mmCIF file of C-alpha atoms in Angstrom:
data_model
loop_
_atom_site.group_PDB
_atom_site.id
_atom_site.type_symbol
_atom_site.label_atom_id
_atom_site.label_comp_id
_atom_site.label_asym_id
_atom_site.label_seq_id
_atom_site.Cartn_x
_atom_site.Cartn_y
_atom_site.Cartn_z
ATOM 1 C CA MET A 1 6.062 14.884 3.953
ATOM 2 C CA VAL A 2 7.268 11.584 2.498
ATOM 3 C CA ALA A 3 9.397 9.624 4.943
ATOM 4 C CA PRO A 4 12.932 8.789 3.834
ATOM 5 C CA SER A 5 13.526 5.098 3.215
ATOM 6 C CA ARG A 6 16.804 5.208 5.155
ATOM 7 C CA VAL A 7 18.291 7.641 7.622
ATOM 8 C CA ARG A 8 21.875 8.206 8.657
ATOM 9 C CA GLY A 9 22.874 10.476 11.496
ATOM 10 C CA MET A 10 20.297 10.881 14.238
ATOM 11 C CA LEU A 11 20.045 12.189 17.741
ATOM 12 C CA LEU A 12 18.323 9.655 19.973
ATOM 13 C CA CYS A 13 16.562 11.514 22.754
ATOM 14 C CA HIS A 14 14.394 10.856 25.760
ATOM 15 C CA ALA A 15 11.517 12.955 27.032
ATOM 16 C CA GLY A 16 10.923 11.342 30.389
ATOM 17 C CA PRO A 17 10.641 7.615 29.631
ATOM 18 C CA HIS A 18 9.611 8.255 26.012
ATOM 19 C CA ARG A 19 11.951 7.955 23.016
ATOM 20 C CA LEU A 20 12.340 10.318 20.050
ATOM 21 C CA ALA A 21 14.804 10.419 17.165
ATOM 22 C CA PHE A 22 15.719 13.578 15.244
ATOM 23 C CA HIS A 23 17.726 13.958 12.041
ATOM 24 C CA ALA A 24 21.175 15.193 13.057
ATOM 25 C CA HIS A 25 21.361 17.551 10.051
ATOM 26 C CA GLU A 26 18.290 19.433 11.311
ATOM 27 C CA VAL A 27 20.014 20.361 14.575
ATOM 28 C CA ALA A 28 22.107 23.519 14.216
ATOM 29 C CA SER A 29 23.231 23.519 17.849
ATOM 30 C CA ILE A 30 22.667 21.935 21.234
ATOM 31 C CA SER A 31 22.452 24.097 24.319
ATOM 32 C CA THR A 32 21.306 24.068 27.920
ATOM 33 C CA PRO A 33 17.826 25.251 28.861
ATOM 34 C CA ALA A 34 19.201 28.193 30.862
ATOM 35 C CA GLY A 35 18.300 31.390 29.077
ATOM 36 C CA ARG A 36 16.685 29.693 26.067
ATOM 37 C CA ALA A 37 12.954 29.385 25.523
ATOM 38 C CA ALA A 38 12.206 25.895 24.264
ATOM 39 C CA ALA A 39 9.145 23.713 24.024
ATOM 40 C CA SER A 40 9.679 20.608 26.125
ATOM 41 C CA ALA A 41 9.283 17.344 24.223
ATOM 42 C CA ARG A 42 7.567 16.001 27.346
ATOM 43 C CA ARG A 43 4.552 18.116 26.369
ATOM 44 C CA ALA A 44 3.784 15.647 23.557
ATOM 45 C CA PHE A 45 3.295 12.949 26.187
ATOM 46 C CA GLN A 46 1.256 15.095 28.589
ATOM 47 C CA ALA A 47 4.095 15.016 31.123
ATOM 48 C CA PRO A 48 5.412 17.875 33.259
ATOM 49 C CA GLU A 49 7.715 20.293 31.417
ATOM 50 C CA GLY A 50 11.442 19.788 31.782
ATOM 51 C CA ALA A 51 14.666 19.403 29.814
ATOM 52 C CA THR A 52 18.416 19.149 30.308
ATOM 53 C CA ARG A 53 19.364 19.787 26.669
ATOM 54 C CA VAL A 54 17.850 21.961 23.961
ATOM 55 C CA LEU A 55 18.018 21.090 20.265
ATOM 56 C CA VAL A 56 18.033 24.263 18.168
ATOM 57 C CA SER A 57 17.132 24.320 14.474
ATOM 58 C CA ALA A 58 18.708 26.619 11.882
ATOM 59 C CA THR A 59 15.514 28.713 11.938
ATOM 60 C CA GLY A 60 15.766 29.222 15.712
ATOM 61 C CA GLY A 61 13.072 26.784 16.804
ATOM 62 C CA ALA A 62 13.994 24.784 19.887
ATOM 63 C CA VAL A 63 12.909 21.548 21.559
ATOM 64 C CA GLY A 64 13.954 20.533 25.063
ATOM 65 C CA VAL A 65 14.846 16.890 25.764
ATOM 66 C CA ASP A 66 16.075 15.031 28.827
ATOM 67 C CA THR A 67 18.906 13.027 27.281
ATOM 68 C CA LEU A 68 20.498 12.599 23.901
ATOM 69 C CA GLU A 69 23.028 10.437 22.159
ATOM 70 C CA ILE A 70 24.370 10.406 18.642
ATOM 71 C CA GLU A 71 23.592 7.493 16.316
ATOM 72 C CA SER A 72 25.749 7.569 13.192
ATOM 73 C CA GLU A 73 24.751 4.245 11.615
ATOM 74 C CA THR A 74 22.297 4.004 8.716
ATOM 75 C CA HIS A 75 18.873 2.577 9.548
ATOM 76 C CA PRO A 76 15.783 1.809 7.471
ATOM 77 C CA VAL A 77 12.770 3.975 8.217
ATOM 78 C CA LEU A 78 9.560 2.066 8.881
ATOM 79 C CA PRO A 79 6.427 3.914 7.760
ATOM 80 C CA ALA A 80 4.139 5.532 10.297
ATOM 81 C CA PRO A 81 0.378 4.984 10.179
ATOM 82 C CA PRO A 82 -1.360 8.048 8.680
ATOM 83 C CA VAL A 83 -3.446 8.496 11.838
ATOM 84 C CA ALA A 84 -0.240 8.795 13.917
ATOM 85 C CA VAL A 85 1.229 11.280 11.442
ATOM 86 C CA ARG A 86 -1.927 13.412 11.687
ATOM 87 C CA ALA A 87 -1.971 13.141 15.503
ATOM 88 C CA SER A 88 1.619 14.450 15.595
ATOM 89 C CA GLY A 89 0.806 17.487 13.492
ATOM 90 C CA GLY A 90 2.703 15.952 10.572
ATOM 91 C CA SER A 91 5.991 15.806 12.483
ATOM 92 C CA LEU A 92 6.188 11.991 12.673
ATOM 93 C CA GLN A 93 8.146 10.690 9.672
ATOM 94 C CA GLY A 94 8.297 7.024 10.614
ATOM 95 C CA PHE A 95 10.101 4.746 13.020
ATOM 96 C CA VAL A 96 13.649 3.450 13.251
ATOM 97 C CA GLU A 97 14.831 0.411 15.147
ATOM 98 C CA VAL A 98 17.945 1.165 17.180
ATOM 99 C CA GLN A 99 19.267 -0.760 20.168
ATOM 100 C CA GLY A 100 16.430 -3.258 19.741
ATOM 101 C CA LYS A 101 13.771 -0.567 20.297
ATOM 102 C CA LEU A 102 11.522 1.467 18.019
ATOM 103 C CA TRP A 103 12.204 5.192 17.999
ATOM 104 C CA PRO A 104 9.711 7.639 16.463
ATOM 105 C CA LEU A 105 11.581 9.739 13.892
ATOM 106 C CA VAL A 106 10.319 13.325 13.917
ATOM 107 C CA GLY A 107 11.309 16.453 12.045
ATOM 108 C CA LEU A 108 12.694 19.034 14.481
ATOM 109 C CA VAL A 109 10.952 22.122 13.060
ATOM 110 C CA ASP A 110 7.617 20.344 12.577
ATOM 111 C CA PHE A 111 7.788 18.801 16.053
ATOM 112 C CA GLU A 112 8.554 22.175 17.656
ATOM 113 C CA ARG A 113 5.556 23.682 15.844
ATOM 114 C CA PHE A 114 3.386 20.754 17.023
ATOM 115 C CA LEU A 115 4.524 21.291 20.639
ATOM 116 C CA GLN A 116 3.762 25.022 20.436
ATOM 117 C CA GLY A 117 0.274 24.153 19.198
ATOM 118 C CA LEU A 118 -0.330 21.983 22.254
ATOM 119 C CA VAL A 119 -0.037 25.038 24.491
ATOM 120 C CA GLY A 120 -3.108 26.542 22.803
ATOM 121 C CA GLU A 121 -5.057 23.305 23.226
ATOM 122 C CA ALA A 122 -4.406 23.250 26.970
ATOM 123 C CA ALA A 123 -5.844 26.738 27.431
#
């Protein structure tokens, strides 16, 4: 997938101490983890599972995160190295600088698929 050159409307999330940004338009709803099966974003960082919020895509895929906040400003997208894109299962679209920090910008559906694939690797 070609990374957009600019992005407007993101959810800035934490998975433990790690940062992730998702396109707001990819999130159909936000729920609590109670009663919803969701892959924890912490899995990508080899951290214990956990989440306080679940981002749900229009197709029903879900990713659990610890915190989230809405970022409505437009930001340029910095390209990701191809090796990082491959290591993320193609979910990494680039990086955005927000609040003086770099946030990896990932596609929600692709990231959820990547997280599900990590379960098989651990077995």
